[in-house]
């Protein structure tokens, strides 16, 4: 007995269209979460599997195709490679930890969602969005946005490989970028200190110059507020010691960032720091990049023993603003081509002080609706008069 599951009809000019449509419908959900397990490689079949961290991934080139295979390497050296059935119900593969220990690796699907709802639902971290280009014919050509997320509970990924169910495959090797390359100083447009020695010309403005001047305050504590020319992802800052009196050098301080200059968030804290010479520049890296602040506050809570505190210069350094990638892409039954991408810019969050309160926004919308209603009634009355004239 023959039982039919599905019949599709395609015109000669559009062969495969129905199959592509069905695949696109199945690929609407592109965020997947799996419960995972590990078992030591070459262990006896009776060896029990051990629970491992959840795996969440999302890979979308806007081609509406589900993955068949996925591999990734973390920044700590750990790597995994897995394969899926067509319905994405589970996976099987292998995993190697950073110390080289190999495991069997398997997982069972616990949920799948559309983007971006799935990112919010799973609270997964590490989403990358890239503007991409494909290299062929001796030049680079704009391509679709690539969204990439692999969260296995370990280190951030540095390389991802994949093959989809249509036979297309690709590799993306991630690297840090900042503007054109490297790190850059962020211009400071304004600086204010809690105090300064104005009579001696040793004011806070001197902290922004390249000359060997200094800022000095007759106290062992001080606060300095800096306003940047624009919001920037600051990854480090530098302090330069002044010309004399090492006991005036800052020793303990905190650094806070703010979007609006009123609400502050701690981004760094230092204690027991010393300078080995005069006019020595020391760089202090933030443990995590500051998220696009425009205002910074350096709060010096103690110095090296004097009754005065001084510095020669302060600089803020903008590091990598995201991750770029380089790699290749190969469509089914075609040769490989170049593939590269740069991060899609993320708009700076709107400060709470600038956000429109919900009640005020609702009142504005209601007023707009009433205005449109009045206008519609006026136009209707005018149309009636014109018909009757």
Coordinates of C-alpha atoms in Angstrom, one line a residue:
X1 CA 0.0 0.0 0.0
X2 CA 1.4 3.4 -1.0
X3 CA 0.8 6.3 1.3
X4 CA 1.5 9.8 0.1
X5 CA 3.0 12.3 2.5
X6 CA 3.3 15.4 0.2
X7 CA 3.0 16.3 -3.4
X8 CA 4.6 19.5 -4.8
X9 CA 4.3 21.0 -8.3
X10 CA 6.8 23.4 -9.8
X11 CA 6.8 25.0 -13.2
X12 CA 9.7 24.2 -15.5
X13 CA 11.0 27.7 -15.1
X14 CA 11.0 27.5 -11.3
X15 CA 12.1 24.0 -10.5
X16 CA 12.7 23.6 -6.8
X17 CA 10.6 26.6 -5.7
X18 CA 8.2 24.6 -3.6
X19 CA 11.1 22.8 -1.8
X20 CA 12.8 26.1 -1.1
X21 CA 9.5 27.5 0.2
X22 CA 9.0 24.5 2.6
X23 CA 12.6 24.8 3.8
X24 CA 12.1 28.6 4.4
X25 CA 9.0 27.9 6.4
X26 CA 10.8 25.3 8.5
X27 CA 13.7 27.8 9.1
X28 CA 11.6 30.6 10.5
X29 CA 12.8 29.6 13.9
X30 CA 16.5 30.1 13.9
X31 CA 17.4 30.3 17.6
X32 CA 17.9 26.8 19.1
X33 CA 18.6 25.7 22.6
X34 CA 19.8 22.2 23.6
X35 CA 20.3 20.3 26.8
X36 CA 23.7 18.7 26.4
X37 CA 25.8 15.8 27.8
X38 CA 29.4 14.8 27.7
X39 CA 31.1 11.4 27.9
X40 CA 34.8 10.7 27.9
X41 CA 36.1 9.7 24.5
X42 CA 36.7 5.9 24.0
X43 CA 34.8 5.2 27.2
X44 CA 32.9 1.9 27.6
X45 CA 29.4 2.1 26.2
X46 CA 28.1 1.5 29.8
X47 CA 29.8 4.7 31.0
X48 CA 27.1 7.2 31.9
X49 CA 26.8 10.6 30.2
X50 CA 27.3 13.6 32.4
X51 CA 25.3 16.8 32.2
X52 CA 27.0 19.7 30.4
X53 CA 26.1 23.4 30.0
X54 CA 23.2 24.4 27.8
X55 CA 24.0 25.2 24.2
X56 CA 22.2 28.1 22.4
X57 CA 23.1 29.0 18.9
X58 CA 21.8 31.2 16.1
X59 CA 23.3 31.4 12.6
X60 CA 21.5 33.3 9.9
X61 CA 22.7 34.6 6.5
X62 CA 19.1 35.5 5.5
X63 CA 19.0 32.3 3.3
X64 CA 16.3 30.6 5.3
X65 CA 18.2 27.3 5.6
X66 CA 18.7 25.2 8.7
X67 CA 22.2 24.0 9.7
X68 CA 23.3 20.5 9.1
X69 CA 26.7 20.8 10.8
X70 CA 28.2 23.3 13.1
X71 CA 31.7 23.7 14.6
X72 CA 33.3 26.3 16.8
X73 CA 36.5 27.1 18.8
X74 CA 36.5 29.3 21.9
X75 CA 39.1 31.9 22.8
X76 CA 40.4 29.6 25.5
X77 CA 41.2 26.9 22.9
X78 CA 38.2 24.6 23.6
X79 CA 36.4 23.4 20.4
X80 CA 33.4 21.4 19.4
X81 CA 31.9 19.9 16.2
X82 CA 28.3 18.7 15.9
X83 CA 25.8 17.4 13.4
X84 CA 22.0 17.6 13.3
X85 CA 19.1 15.6 11.7
X86 CA 16.9 17.6 9.4
X87 CA 14.3 18.3 12.1
X88 CA 16.9 19.7 14.5
X89 CA 15.6 17.5 17.3
X90 CA 19.1 16.5 18.6
X91 CA 22.7 16.5 17.8
X92 CA 25.8 14.4 18.2
X93 CA 29.4 15.3 17.9
X94 CA 32.6 15.8 19.8
X95 CA 34.1 18.3 22.2
X96 CA 37.7 19.0 23.3
X97 CA 38.4 21.1 26.4
X98 CA 41.1 23.8 26.6
X99 CA 43.5 21.3 28.2
X100 CA 43.1 18.8 25.3
X101 CA 40.7 16.3 26.9
X102 CA 38.3 14.8 24.3
X103 CA 34.7 13.9 24.8
X104 CA 31.7 12.6 23.0
X105 CA 29.1 15.4 22.9
X106 CA 25.3 15.1 22.4
X107 CA 22.2 17.2 22.9
X108 CA 18.5 17.2 22.9
X109 CA 16.4 20.2 21.6
X110 CA 14.6 22.0 24.4
X111 CA 13.3 25.0 22.4
X112 CA 13.4 26.9 19.2
X113 CA 12.4 30.5 18.5
X114 CA 12.4 33.2 15.8
X115 CA 14.9 36.0 16.0
X116 CA 15.2 38.2 18.0
X117 CA 12.6 36.7 20.5
X118 CA 14.8 33.7 21.0
X119 CA 17.7 35.7 22.2
X120 CA 15.6 37.4 24.8
X121 CA 13.9 34.1 25.8
X122 CA 17.2 32.2 26.4
X123 CA 19.2 35.2 27.8
X124 CA 22.1 33.9 25.6
X125 CA 25.2 36.1 25.3
X126 CA 27.7 36.7 22.5
X127 CA 25.5 37.7 19.6
X128 CA 27.4 39.1 16.6
X129 CA 25.8 41.0 13.7
X130 CA 28.0 41.6 10.6
X131 CA 27.7 43.6 7.5
X132 CA 29.2 41.2 5.0
X133 CA 30.9 41.2 1.6
X134 CA 31.6 38.3 -0.8
X135 CA 34.9 38.3 -2.8
X136 CA 34.7 37.2 -6.4
X137 CA 35.6 38.5 -9.8
X138 CA 38.6 40.4 -8.4
X139 CA 36.4 42.7 -6.2
X140 CA 34.3 42.7 -3.0
X141 CA 30.4 42.8 -3.3
X142 CA 27.9 43.6 -0.6
X143 CA 26.0 40.6 0.8
X144 CA 23.3 39.8 3.4
X145 CA 23.8 40.5 7.1
X146 CA 25.2 37.6 9.0
X147 CA 24.0 37.0 12.6
X148 CA 26.1 34.6 14.6
X149 CA 25.7 33.3 18.2
X150 CA 27.2 30.3 19.8
X151 CA 26.8 30.2 23.6
X152 CA 28.0 26.9 25.1
X153 CA 28.6 28.3 28.6
X154 CA 32.3 28.6 28.0
X155 CA 34.6 31.3 26.5
X156 CA 33.6 33.6 23.6
X157 CA 34.0 32.0 20.2
X158 CA 36.8 33.0 17.9
X159 CA 36.0 30.7 14.9
X160 CA 32.8 29.1 13.6
X161 CA 32.3 26.7 10.7
X162 CA 29.0 25.5 9.3
X163 CA 27.2 23.6 6.5
X164 CA 23.5 24.1 6.0
X165 CA 20.9 21.6 4.8
X166 CA 21.2 22.9 1.2
X167 CA 24.9 22.0 1.1
X168 CA 26.2 25.6 1.5
X169 CA 29.1 26.0 3.8
X170 CA 31.2 28.7 5.4
X171 CA 33.9 29.7 7.9
X172 CA 34.2 32.9 10.0
X173 CA 37.3 33.6 11.9
X174 CA 36.6 36.5 14.3
X175 CA 39.0 39.3 15.3
X176 CA 38.8 42.6 17.1
X177 CA 38.5 45.8 15.2
X178 CA 38.4 49.5 16.0
X179 CA 37.7 52.0 13.3
X180 CA 40.4 51.4 10.7
X181 CA 42.8 49.5 13.0
X182 CA 44.2 49.5 16.5
X183 CA 43.3 51.7 19.4
X184 CA 42.7 55.5 19.3
X185 CA 42.6 58.3 21.8
X186 CA 39.2 59.8 22.4
X187 CA 39.1 63.6 22.3
X188 CA 38.1 65.2 25.6
X189 CA 36.1 68.5 25.1
X190 CA 35.7 69.5 28.8
X191 CA 37.3 68.8 32.1
X192 CA 36.4 70.0 35.6
X193 CA 38.1 69.3 38.9
X194 CA 36.8 69.5 42.4
X195 CA 39.7 71.9 43.0
X196 CA 42.9 73.2 41.3
X197 CA 45.8 75.5 41.9
X198 CA 44.7 78.4 39.6
X199 CA 47.2 80.9 41.0
X200 CA 50.1 78.8 39.9
X201 CA 48.5 77.9 36.6
X202 CA 48.2 74.3 37.6
X203 CA 44.6 73.7 36.5
X204 CA 42.6 70.8 35.2
X205 CA 42.9 72.0 31.6
X206 CA 46.5 71.0 31.7
X207 CA 45.5 67.3 31.9
X208 CA 44.4 67.5 28.3
X209 CA 47.6 69.0 26.8
X210 CA 50.7 67.3 25.5
X211 CA 53.0 69.7 27.2
X212 CA 54.7 69.0 30.5
X213 CA 52.4 71.0 32.6
X214 CA 50.3 69.6 35.5
X215 CA 47.1 69.8 37.5
X216 CA 47.5 70.2 41.3
X217 CA 45.1 70.3 44.2
X218 CA 45.9 71.1 47.9
X219 CA 44.3 68.0 49.2
X220 CA 44.9 64.2 49.3
X221 CA 41.6 63.5 47.5
X222 CA 39.9 64.9 44.5
X223 CA 37.4 64.4 41.7
X224 CA 37.9 65.1 38.0
X225 CA 35.0 65.1 35.5
X226 CA 35.8 64.5 31.8
X227 CA 33.4 65.0 28.9
X228 CA 34.3 63.2 25.6
X229 CA 33.6 64.6 22.2
X230 CA 31.3 61.6 21.6
X231 CA 30.2 58.4 23.2
X232 CA 33.0 55.8 22.9
X233 CA 33.7 52.3 23.9
X234 CA 36.6 53.0 26.2
X235 CA 38.8 50.0 27.0
X236 CA 41.6 51.7 28.9
X237 CA 42.9 55.0 30.2
X238 CA 46.3 56.5 31.0
X239 CA 47.6 58.6 33.8
X240 CA 50.9 60.5 33.6
X241 CA 52.7 61.4 36.8
X242 CA 53.8 65.0 37.2
X243 CA 57.3 66.6 37.4
X244 CA 58.1 66.3 41.1
X245 CA 57.1 65.0 44.6
X246 CA 56.2 61.3 44.1
X247 CA 54.2 61.4 47.3
X248 CA 51.6 63.6 45.5
X249 CA 50.9 60.8 43.0
X250 CA 47.4 59.2 43.1
X251 CA 47.5 55.8 44.8
X252 CA 43.8 54.8 45.2
X253 CA 41.0 55.8 42.9
X254 CA 37.8 54.7 41.1
X255 CA 36.6 55.5 37.6
X256 CA 32.9 55.9 36.8
X257 CA 31.1 56.3 33.5
X258 CA 27.8 58.0 32.6
X259 CA 25.7 58.7 29.6
X260 CA 24.2 61.9 31.0
X261 CA 26.7 63.1 33.6
X262 CA 24.2 62.4 36.4
X263 CA 23.8 58.7 36.8
X264 CA 27.1 56.9 37.2
X265 CA 28.3 53.3 36.9
X266 CA 31.6 52.0 38.2
X267 CA 34.0 50.8 35.4
X268 CA 37.3 50.5 37.3
X269 CA 38.8 50.6 40.8
X270 CA 42.5 50.7 41.7
X271 CA 44.4 50.6 45.0
X272 CA 48.0 50.7 46.0
X273 CA 49.2 52.0 42.6
X274 CA 52.6 53.6 42.2
X275 CA 54.6 55.4 39.5
X276 CA 58.3 54.6 39.1
X277 CA 59.4 57.9 37.6
X278 CA 58.4 61.5 36.8
X279 CA 56.3 62.1 33.7
X280 CA 55.7 58.3 33.6
X281 CA 52.6 57.2 31.6
X282 CA 50.8 54.2 32.9
X283 CA 47.9 52.5 31.1
X284 CA 45.1 50.9 33.0
X285 CA 42.9 48.5 31.1
X286 CA 39.2 48.1 32.0
X287 CA 38.1 44.5 32.9
X288 CA 35.2 45.0 30.4
X289 CA 34.9 47.7 27.8
X290 CA 32.8 50.7 29.0
X291 CA 29.5 50.6 27.1
X292 CA 29.6 53.8 25.1
X293 CA 29.7 56.4 27.9
X294 CA 30.4 60.1 27.1
X295 CA 31.2 61.2 30.7
X296 CA 33.8 59.9 33.0
X297 CA 34.6 60.7 36.7
X298 CA 38.0 60.0 38.2
X299 CA 37.6 59.9 42.0
X300 CA 41.0 59.9 43.7
X301 CA 40.4 58.7 47.2
X302 CA 44.1 58.7 48.5
X303 CA 47.5 59.6 47.3
X304 CA 51.0 58.5 48.2
X305 CA 51.3 60.5 51.5
X306 CA 51.4 64.2 50.7
X307 CA 48.9 67.0 51.4
X308 CA 48.7 67.7 47.7
X309 CA 47.7 65.6 44.7
X310 CA 48.9 66.1 41.1
X311 CA 48.8 64.6 37.6
X312 CA 50.3 65.7 34.3
X313 CA 47.9 64.1 31.8
X314 CA 44.9 61.9 31.5
X315 CA 43.9 60.1 28.3
X316 CA 41.0 57.8 27.4
X317 CA 41.6 55.1 24.8
X318 CA 39.0 53.6 22.5
X319 CA 39.7 50.0 21.8
X320 CA 38.0 47.4 19.6
X321 CA 34.4 48.5 19.0
X322 CA 33.2 45.0 18.0
X323 CA 34.3 41.9 16.2
X324 CA 35.0 41.5 12.5
X325 CA 35.5 38.3 10.6
X326 CA 37.3 36.9 7.7
X327 CA 36.7 33.5 6.0
X328 CA 35.2 31.9 3.0
X329 CA 31.7 30.9 1.8
X330 CA 30.9 28.1 -0.7
X331 CA 27.5 27.6 -2.2
X332 CA 26.4 24.1 -3.1
X333 CA 28.1 22.8 -6.3
X334 CA 30.1 26.0 -6.7
X335 CA 33.6 27.0 -5.9
X336 CA 34.6 28.9 -2.7
X337 CA 34.6 32.7 -2.5
X338 CA 36.0 35.2 -0.1
X339 CA 33.8 36.2 2.8
X340 CA 34.3 39.0 5.3
X341 CA 32.3 41.1 7.7
X342 CA 32.4 44.1 10.0
X343 CA 30.2 44.8 13.0
X344 CA 26.8 46.4 12.5
X345 CA 26.9 49.6 14.6
X346 CA 25.0 49.4 17.8
X347 CA 23.2 52.7 18.7
X348 CA 24.1 54.1 22.2
X349 CA 21.3 53.6 24.7
X350 CA 19.1 56.6 25.3
X351 CA 19.7 58.0 28.8
X352 CA 16.7 57.6 31.1
X353 CA 16.7 61.4 31.6
X354 CA 16.0 61.9 27.8
X355 CA 13.4 59.2 27.5
X356 CA 9.8 60.3 27.1
X357 CA 7.7 59.1 30.1
X358 CA 5.0 56.7 29.1
X359 CA 2.1 58.8 30.4
X360 CA 3.3 61.9 28.5
X361 CA 3.8 59.8 25.3
X362 CA 0.3 58.4 25.7
X363 CA -1.1 61.9 26.1
X364 CA 0.8 63.0 22.9
X365 CA -0.6 60.1 21.0
X366 CA -4.1 60.7 22.1
X367 CA -3.8 64.4 21.1
X368 CA -2.5 63.3 17.7
X369 CA -5.4 60.9 17.2
X370 CA -7.9 63.7 18.2
X371 CA -6.3 66.1 15.8
X372 CA -6.5 63.6 12.9
X373 CA -10.1 62.9 13.8
X374 CA -11.0 66.6 13.7
X375 CA -9.2 66.9 10.4
X376 CA -11.1 64.0 8.9
X377 CA -14.4 65.4 10.0
X378 CA -13.6 68.8 8.5
X379 CA -12.6 67.2 5.2
X380 CA -15.8 65.0 5.2
X381 CA -17.9 68.2 5.8
X382 CA -16.1 70.0 3.0
X383 CA -16.7 67.1 0.6
X384 CA -20.4 67.0 1.5
X385 CA -20.7 70.8 0.7
X386 CA -18.9 70.4 -2.6
X387 CA -21.2 67.6 -3.6
X388 CA -24.3 69.6 -2.7
X389 CA -23.2 72.8 -4.5

